[in-house]
Amino acid sequence: MHEAAPVGVKALFPARKVLRHSVRGQVLDALRAALVDGELAPGEIYSGPALGERFGVSATPVREAMQQLALEGAVECLPNRGFRVLSRTPRAMAELAEVRALLEVPVVLRLARTVPSQAWAELRPAAAAAAEAAEAGDPAGYADADRAFHRELLSLGGNEQLVSVAQGLHRRSQWPLPGVPRVRRAELVVAAAEHTALLEALIAGDLPGAERVLRSHFGLT
């Protein structure tokens, strides 16, 4: 069976301006945003030179960024051809959500017994940033803010390894399924509101309420 040809430059997602300093990091950020937005389509093959032309950079930082995405499980490297965006299944996404819940729910509930209210209150700006991106209907912006909120939440436990693992799982859970329409603004707004509801329960010392919000946030109810 013949492999699909790499997607041409004109068929790529809208260009995002890339500054010259920290080029690899900016390309990686732009590619991650394109994954979340569905602009890098599952099953499609993208070449380093074509992406580099789109960003106005050489192919080298693009290849380096794509290699990082390969380590994260987002793409696979095809020697002499480029990179194929990997497809995901509803079951795989459900499994990711379950693993995230198994990791984060008990940690947050344990922290709720020892972390003072003021520490939870200091996470309100992170929740507000996610809410702002949700209101704007910006999936990529919301994805970044969502991860930042959960990172700050878990960081209160002081376990950097746990935070790193949770962030990796979280990023993978944000890639859309093949053929699924772009996430709706209303869905983002609901998810962002759960961040705020969780903080208010934690600030009030309402552990049952916090658990209810967490379980809903991970789709367990």
PDB file of C-alpha atoms in Angstrom:
ATOM      1  CA  MET A   1       0.000   0.000   0.000  1.00  0.00           C
ATOM      2  CA  HIS A   2       1.382   3.423  -0.989  1.00  0.00           C
ATOM      3  CA  GLU A   3       2.172   5.944   1.704  1.00  0.00           C
ATOM      4  CA  ALA A   4       0.419   9.311   1.580  1.00  0.00           C
ATOM      5  CA  ALA A   5       2.492  12.165   0.184  1.00  0.00           C
ATOM      6  CA  PRO A   6       3.657  14.910   2.553  1.00  0.00           C
ATOM      7  CA  VAL A   7       1.275  17.830   2.840  1.00  0.00           C
ATOM      8  CA  GLY A   8       2.367  20.797   0.715  1.00  0.00           C
ATOM      9  CA  VAL A   9       3.089  24.266   2.091  1.00  0.00           C
ATOM     10  CA  LYS A  10      -0.165  25.745   0.796  1.00  0.00           C
ATOM     11  CA  ALA A  11      -2.169  23.076   2.601  1.00  0.00           C
ATOM     12  CA  LEU A  12      -0.576  23.818   5.947  1.00  0.00           C
ATOM     13  CA  PHE A  13      -2.186  25.576   8.872  1.00  0.00           C
ATOM     14  CA  PRO A  14      -2.074  29.409   9.095  1.00  0.00           C
ATOM     15  CA  ALA A  15       1.403  30.824   9.573  1.00  0.00           C
ATOM     16  CA  ARG A  16       2.481  31.942  13.040  1.00  0.00           C
ATOM     17  CA  LYS A  17       5.246  34.482  13.251  1.00  0.00           C
ATOM     18  CA  VAL A  18       8.493  33.103  14.648  1.00  0.00           C
ATOM     19  CA  LEU A  19      11.119  35.411  16.129  1.00  0.00           C
ATOM     20  CA  ARG A  20      14.798  34.679  15.687  1.00  0.00           C
ATOM     21  CA  HIS A  21      15.695  34.226  19.348  1.00  0.00           C
ATOM     22  CA  SER A  22      14.887  30.837  20.846  1.00  0.00           C
ATOM     23  CA  VAL A  23      13.692  29.629  17.448  1.00  0.00           C
ATOM     24  CA  ARG A  24      13.397  25.947  18.352  1.00  0.00           C
ATOM     25  CA  GLY A  25      11.259  26.685  21.404  1.00  0.00           C
ATOM     26  CA  GLN A  26       8.966  28.992  19.474  1.00  0.00           C
ATOM     27  CA  VAL A  27       8.557  26.483  16.656  1.00  0.00           C
ATOM     28  CA  LEU A  28       7.780  23.785  19.241  1.00  0.00           C
ATOM     29  CA  ASP A  29       5.166  26.025  20.878  1.00  0.00           C
ATOM     30  CA  ALA A  30       3.604  26.799  17.495  1.00  0.00           C
ATOM     31  CA  LEU A  31       3.493  23.115  16.534  1.00  0.00           C
ATOM     32  CA  ARG A  32       1.951  22.177  19.878  1.00  0.00           C
ATOM     33  CA  ALA A  33      -0.713  24.850  19.364  1.00  0.00           C
ATOM     34  CA  ALA A  34      -1.360  23.541  15.854  1.00  0.00           C
ATOM     35  CA  LEU A  35      -1.853  20.041  17.272  1.00  0.00           C
ATOM     36  CA  VAL A  36      -4.412  21.260  19.801  1.00  0.00           C
ATOM     37  CA  ASP A  37      -6.227  23.334  17.173  1.00  0.00           C
ATOM     38  CA  GLY A  38      -6.330  20.352  14.805  1.00  0.00           C
ATOM     39  CA  GLU A  39      -4.291  22.216  12.200  1.00  0.00           C
ATOM     40  CA  LEU A  40      -1.738  19.394  12.196  1.00  0.00           C
ATOM     41  CA  ALA A  41      -4.075  16.640  11.117  1.00  0.00           C
ATOM     42  CA  PRO A  42      -3.774  13.050  12.418  1.00  0.00           C
ATOM     43  CA  GLY A  43      -2.454  10.714   9.736  1.00  0.00           C
ATOM     44  CA  GLU A  44      -0.944  13.496   7.625  1.00  0.00           C
ATOM     45  CA  ILE A  45       2.758  13.718   6.839  1.00  0.00           C
ATOM     46  CA  TYR A  46       4.593  17.025   7.167  1.00  0.00           C
ATOM     47  CA  SER A  47       8.108  17.713   5.928  1.00  0.00           C
ATOM     48  CA  GLY A  48      10.672  19.720   7.853  1.00  0.00           C
ATOM     49  CA  PRO A  49      11.568  21.996   4.903  1.00  0.00           C
ATOM     50  CA  ALA A  50       7.887  22.773   4.168  1.00  0.00           C
ATOM     51  CA  LEU A  51       7.201  23.650   7.792  1.00  0.00           C
ATOM     52  CA  GLY A  52      10.413  25.661   7.948  1.00  0.00           C
ATOM     53  CA  GLU A  53       9.348  27.650   4.906  1.00  0.00           C
ATOM     54  CA  ARG A  54       5.999  28.325   6.538  1.00  0.00           C
ATOM     55  CA  PHE A  55       7.661  29.627   9.702  1.00  0.00           C
ATOM     56  CA  GLY A  56      10.404  31.478   7.844  1.00  0.00           C
ATOM     57  CA  VAL A  57      13.176  29.417   9.475  1.00  0.00           C
ATOM     58  CA  SER A  58      15.504  26.640   8.394  1.00  0.00           C
ATOM     59  CA  ALA A  59      14.400  23.025   8.567  1.00  0.00           C
ATOM     60  CA  THR A  60      16.757  22.315  11.482  1.00  0.00           C
ATOM     61  CA  PRO A  61      14.743  23.873  14.349  1.00  0.00           C
ATOM     62  CA  VAL A  62      11.595  22.341  12.871  1.00  0.00           C
ATOM     63  CA  ARG A  63      13.146  18.867  12.870  1.00  0.00           C
ATOM     64  CA  GLU A  64      14.387  19.385  16.439  1.00  0.00           C
ATOM     65  CA  ALA A  65      10.893  20.465  17.534  1.00  0.00           C
ATOM     66  CA  MET A  66       9.301  17.524  15.729  1.00  0.00           C
ATOM     67  CA  GLN A  67      11.733  15.127  17.421  1.00  0.00           C
ATOM     68  CA  GLN A  68      10.541  16.474  20.774  1.00  0.00           C
ATOM     69  CA  LEU A  69       6.942  15.905  19.687  1.00  0.00           C
ATOM     70  CA  ALA A  70       7.918  12.359  18.745  1.00  0.00           C
ATOM     71  CA  LEU A  71       9.224  11.817  22.280  1.00  0.00           C
ATOM     72  CA  GLU A  72       5.885  13.121  23.574  1.00  0.00           C
ATOM     73  CA  GLY A  73       3.994  10.644  21.401  1.00  0.00           C
ATOM     74  CA  ALA A  74       2.418  13.198  19.072  1.00  0.00           C
ATOM     75  CA  VAL A  75       4.194  12.291  15.838  1.00  0.00           C
ATOM     76  CA  GLU A  76       6.371   9.567  14.357  1.00  0.00           C
ATOM     77  CA  CYS A  77       9.521  10.151  12.343  1.00  0.00           C
ATOM     78  CA  LEU A  78       9.557   8.831   8.768  1.00  0.00           C
ATOM     79  CA  PRO A  79      13.174   8.720   7.505  1.00  0.00           C
ATOM     80  CA  ASN A  80      13.700  10.878   4.402  1.00  0.00           C
ATOM     81  CA  ARG A  81      10.012  11.809   4.326  1.00  0.00           C
ATOM     82  CA  GLY A  82       9.068  13.870   7.340  1.00  0.00           C
ATOM     83  CA  PHE A  83       6.771  13.370  10.314  1.00  0.00           C
ATOM     84  CA  ARG A  84       3.356  11.770  10.549  1.00  0.00           C
ATOM     85  CA  VAL A  85       0.894  13.037  13.135  1.00  0.00           C
ATOM     86  CA  LEU A  86      -0.299  10.022  15.100  1.00  0.00           C
ATOM     87  CA  SER A  87      -3.988   9.224  15.331  1.00  0.00           C
ATOM     88  CA  ARG A  88      -5.704   8.714  18.661  1.00  0.00           C
ATOM     89  CA  THR A  89      -8.790   6.714  19.563  1.00  0.00           C
ATOM     90  CA  PRO A  90     -11.657   7.540  21.942  1.00  0.00           C
ATOM     91  CA  ARG A  91     -10.548   4.621  24.120  1.00  0.00           C
ATOM     92  CA  ALA A  92      -6.998   5.965  24.357  1.00  0.00           C
ATOM     93  CA  MET A  93      -8.290   9.389  25.358  1.00  0.00           C
ATOM     94  CA  ALA A  94     -10.599   7.858  27.977  1.00  0.00           C
ATOM     95  CA  GLU A  95      -7.669   5.883  29.377  1.00  0.00           C
ATOM     96  CA  LEU A  96      -5.585   9.056  29.616  1.00  0.00           C
ATOM     97  CA  ALA A  97      -8.382  10.787  31.513  1.00  0.00           C
ATOM     98  CA  GLU A  98      -8.635   7.822  33.887  1.00  0.00           C
ATOM     99  CA  VAL A  99      -4.900   7.779  34.564  1.00  0.00           C
ATOM    100  CA  ARG A 100      -4.874  11.538  35.138  1.00  0.00           C
ATOM    101  CA  ALA A 101      -7.746  11.178  37.607  1.00  0.00           C
ATOM    102  CA  LEU A 102      -6.024   8.333  39.447  1.00  0.00           C
ATOM    103  CA  LEU A 103      -2.960  10.530  39.786  1.00  0.00           C
ATOM    104  CA  GLU A 104      -4.406  13.979  40.479  1.00  0.00           C
ATOM    105  CA  VAL A 105      -7.601  13.419  42.477  1.00  0.00           C
ATOM    106  CA  PRO A 106      -6.023  11.692  45.505  1.00  0.00           C
ATOM    107  CA  VAL A 107      -3.068  14.097  45.477  1.00  0.00           C
ATOM    108  CA  VAL A 108      -5.276  17.195  45.536  1.00  0.00           C
ATOM    109  CA  LEU A 109      -7.535  15.733  48.234  1.00  0.00           C
ATOM    110  CA  ARG A 110      -4.495  14.871  50.348  1.00  0.00           C
ATOM    111  CA  LEU A 111      -3.139  18.399  49.922  1.00  0.00           C
ATOM    112  CA  ALA A 112      -6.545  19.806  50.841  1.00  0.00           C
ATOM    113  CA  ARG A 113      -6.022  18.496  54.370  1.00  0.00           C
ATOM    114  CA  THR A 114      -2.766  20.382  54.916  1.00  0.00           C
ATOM    115  CA  VAL A 115      -2.444  23.308  52.494  1.00  0.00           C
ATOM    116  CA  PRO A 116      -3.763  26.595  53.970  1.00  0.00           C
ATOM    117  CA  SER A 117      -6.624  28.471  52.326  1.00  0.00           C
ATOM    118  CA  GLN A 118      -4.367  31.360  51.304  1.00  0.00           C
ATOM    119  CA  ALA A 119      -2.218  29.040  49.177  1.00  0.00           C
ATOM    120  CA  TRP A 120      -5.298  27.886  47.248  1.00  0.00           C
ATOM    121  CA  ALA A 121      -6.472  31.491  46.889  1.00  0.00           C
ATOM    122  CA  GLU A 122      -3.180  32.390  45.230  1.00  0.00           C
ATOM    123  CA  LEU A 123      -4.117  30.092  42.331  1.00  0.00           C
ATOM    124  CA  ARG A 124      -7.074  32.288  41.361  1.00  0.00           C
ATOM    125  CA  PRO A 125      -5.078  34.191  38.682  1.00  0.00           C
ATOM    126  CA  ALA A 126      -4.237  30.865  37.003  1.00  0.00           C
ATOM    127  CA  ALA A 127      -7.912  29.913  37.006  1.00  0.00           C
ATOM    128  CA  ALA A 128      -8.806  33.357  35.660  1.00  0.00           C
ATOM    129  CA  ALA A 129      -6.309  32.993  32.792  1.00  0.00           C
ATOM    130  CA  ALA A 130      -7.954  29.726  31.763  1.00  0.00           C
ATOM    131  CA  ALA A 131     -11.403  31.331  31.982  1.00  0.00           C
ATOM    132  CA  GLU A 132     -10.252  34.239  29.801  1.00  0.00           C
ATOM    133  CA  ALA A 133      -8.939  31.883  27.094  1.00  0.00           C
ATOM    134  CA  ALA A 134     -12.154  29.882  27.271  1.00  0.00           C
ATOM    135  CA  GLU A 135     -14.318  32.994  26.875  1.00  0.00           C
ATOM    136  CA  ALA A 136     -12.234  33.942  23.832  1.00  0.00           C
ATOM    137  CA  GLY A 137     -12.889  30.516  22.286  1.00  0.00           C
ATOM    138  CA  ASP A 138      -9.141  29.891  22.008  1.00  0.00           C
ATOM    139  CA  PRO A 139      -8.464  26.127  22.330  1.00  0.00           C
ATOM    140  CA  ALA A 140      -4.676  26.430  22.145  1.00  0.00           C
ATOM    141  CA  GLY A 141      -4.606  29.302  24.629  1.00  0.00           C
ATOM    142  CA  TYR A 142      -6.948  27.410  26.918  1.00  0.00           C
ATOM    143  CA  ALA A 143      -4.793  24.276  26.675  1.00  0.00           C
ATOM    144  CA  ASP A 144      -1.740  26.229  27.872  1.00  0.00           C
ATOM    145  CA  ALA A 145      -3.671  27.918  30.681  1.00  0.00           C
ATOM    146  CA  ASP A 146      -5.310  24.648  31.707  1.00  0.00           C
ATOM    147  CA  ARG A 147      -1.950  22.903  32.033  1.00  0.00           C
ATOM    148  CA  ALA A 148      -0.546  25.885  33.941  1.00  0.00           C
ATOM    149  CA  PHE A 149      -3.429  25.749  36.422  1.00  0.00           C
ATOM    150  CA  HIS A 150      -3.009  22.023  37.062  1.00  0.00           C
ATOM    151  CA  ARG A 151       0.765  22.458  37.318  1.00  0.00           C
ATOM    152  CA  GLU A 152       0.369  25.112  40.018  1.00  0.00           C
ATOM    153  CA  LEU A 153      -2.231  22.983  41.782  1.00  0.00           C
ATOM    154  CA  LEU A 154       0.002  19.906  41.979  1.00  0.00           C
ATOM    155  CA  SER A 155       3.164  21.913  42.654  1.00  0.00           C
ATOM    156  CA  LEU A 156       1.822  22.712  46.120  1.00  0.00           C
ATOM    157  CA  GLY A 157       2.773  19.145  47.036  1.00  0.00           C
ATOM    158  CA  GLY A 158       6.442  19.784  46.231  1.00  0.00           C
ATOM    159  CA  ASN A 159       6.835  16.584  44.171  1.00  0.00           C
ATOM    160  CA  GLU A 160       8.483  17.670  40.919  1.00  0.00           C
ATOM    161  CA  GLN A 161       8.461  14.154  39.448  1.00  0.00           C
ATOM    162  CA  LEU A 162       4.710  13.880  39.950  1.00  0.00           C
ATOM    163  CA  VAL A 163       4.171  17.277  38.335  1.00  0.00           C
ATOM    164  CA  SER A 164       6.302  16.296  35.338  1.00  0.00           C
ATOM    165  CA  VAL A 165       4.440  13.031  34.787  1.00  0.00           C
ATOM    166  CA  ALA A 166       1.054  14.707  35.205  1.00  0.00           C
ATOM    167  CA  GLN A 167       1.959  17.449  32.745  1.00  0.00           C
ATOM    168  CA  GLY A 168       3.000  14.920  30.117  1.00  0.00           C
ATOM    169  CA  LEU A 169      -0.272  13.036  30.484  1.00  0.00           C
ATOM    170  CA  HIS A 170      -2.207  16.294  30.429  1.00  0.00           C
ATOM    171  CA  ARG A 171      -0.575  17.460  27.191  1.00  0.00           C
ATOM    172  CA  ARG A 172      -1.342  14.164  25.467  1.00  0.00           C
ATOM    173  CA  SER A 173      -4.971  14.350  26.589  1.00  0.00           C
ATOM    174  CA  GLN A 174      -5.383  17.699  24.833  1.00  0.00           C
ATOM    175  CA  TRP A 175      -4.731  16.460  21.292  1.00  0.00           C
ATOM    176  CA  PRO A 176      -8.037  16.192  19.398  1.00  0.00           C
ATOM    177  CA  LEU A 177      -9.415  12.988  17.935  1.00  0.00           C
ATOM    178  CA  PRO A 178      -9.392  12.503  14.139  1.00  0.00           C
ATOM    179  CA  GLY A 179     -12.496  13.909  12.499  1.00  0.00           C
ATOM    180  CA  VAL A 180     -13.787  15.500  15.691  1.00  0.00           C
ATOM    181  CA  PRO A 181     -14.843  19.159  15.245  1.00  0.00           C
ATOM    182  CA  ARG A 182     -12.830  21.873  16.951  1.00  0.00           C
ATOM    183  CA  VAL A 183     -13.750  22.081  20.629  1.00  0.00           C
ATOM    184  CA  ARG A 184     -16.596  24.496  21.230  1.00  0.00           C
ATOM    185  CA  ARG A 185     -16.274  27.664  23.282  1.00  0.00           C
ATOM    186  CA  ALA A 186     -19.107  26.521  25.573  1.00  0.00           C
ATOM    187  CA  GLU A 187     -17.186  23.349  26.469  1.00  0.00           C
ATOM    188  CA  LEU A 188     -14.090  25.371  27.323  1.00  0.00           C
ATOM    189  CA  VAL A 189     -16.131  27.737  29.489  1.00  0.00           C
ATOM    190  CA  VAL A 190     -17.604  24.818  31.474  1.00  0.00           C
ATOM    191  CA  ALA A 191     -14.169  23.272  32.028  1.00  0.00           C
ATOM    192  CA  ALA A 192     -12.693  26.616  33.103  1.00  0.00           C
ATOM    193  CA  ALA A 193     -15.565  27.195  35.540  1.00  0.00           C
ATOM    194  CA  GLU A 194     -14.673  23.903  37.226  1.00  0.00           C
ATOM    195  CA  HIS A 195     -11.224  25.299  38.031  1.00  0.00           C
ATOM    196  CA  THR A 196     -12.829  28.183  39.884  1.00  0.00           C
ATOM    197  CA  ALA A 197     -15.351  25.915  41.624  1.00  0.00           C
ATOM    198  CA  LEU A 198     -12.536  23.622  42.745  1.00  0.00           C
ATOM    199  CA  LEU A 199     -10.547  26.482  44.234  1.00  0.00           C
ATOM    200  CA  GLU A 200     -13.552  27.841  46.087  1.00  0.00           C
ATOM    201  CA  ALA A 201     -14.225  24.406  47.602  1.00  0.00           C
ATOM    202  CA  LEU A 202     -10.571  24.041  48.614  1.00  0.00           C
ATOM    203  CA  ILE A 203     -10.462  27.536  50.101  1.00  0.00           C
ATOM    204  CA  ALA A 204     -13.601  26.737  52.120  1.00  0.00           C
ATOM    205  CA  GLY A 205     -12.179  23.403  53.290  1.00  0.00           C
ATOM    206  CA  ASP A 206     -15.041  21.574  51.575  1.00  0.00           C
ATOM    207  CA  LEU A 207     -13.387  18.252  50.712  1.00  0.00           C
ATOM    208  CA  PRO A 208     -16.570  16.486  49.500  1.00  0.00           C
ATOM    209  CA  GLY A 209     -17.276  19.464  47.248  1.00  0.00           C
ATOM    210  CA  ALA A 210     -13.717  19.477  45.936  1.00  0.00           C
ATOM    211  CA  GLU A 211     -13.916  15.767  45.177  1.00  0.00           C
ATOM    212  CA  ARG A 212     -17.190  16.223  43.284  1.00  0.00           C
ATOM    213  CA  VAL A 213     -15.675  18.951  41.125  1.00  0.00           C
ATOM    214  CA  LEU A 214     -12.534  16.933  40.461  1.00  0.00           C
ATOM    215  CA  ARG A 215     -14.490  13.850  39.454  1.00  0.00           C
ATOM    216  CA  SER A 216     -16.634  15.913  37.110  1.00  0.00           C
ATOM    217  CA  HIS A 217     -13.542  17.628  35.666  1.00  0.00           C
ATOM    218  CA  PHE A 218     -12.067  14.260  34.721  1.00  0.00           C
ATOM    219  CA  GLY A 219     -15.360  12.906  33.418  1.00  0.00           C
ATOM    220  CA  LEU A 220     -15.855  10.412  36.247  1.00  0.00           C
ATOM    221  CA  THR A 221     -19.462  11.401  37.054  1.00  0.00           C
TER     222      THR A 221
END
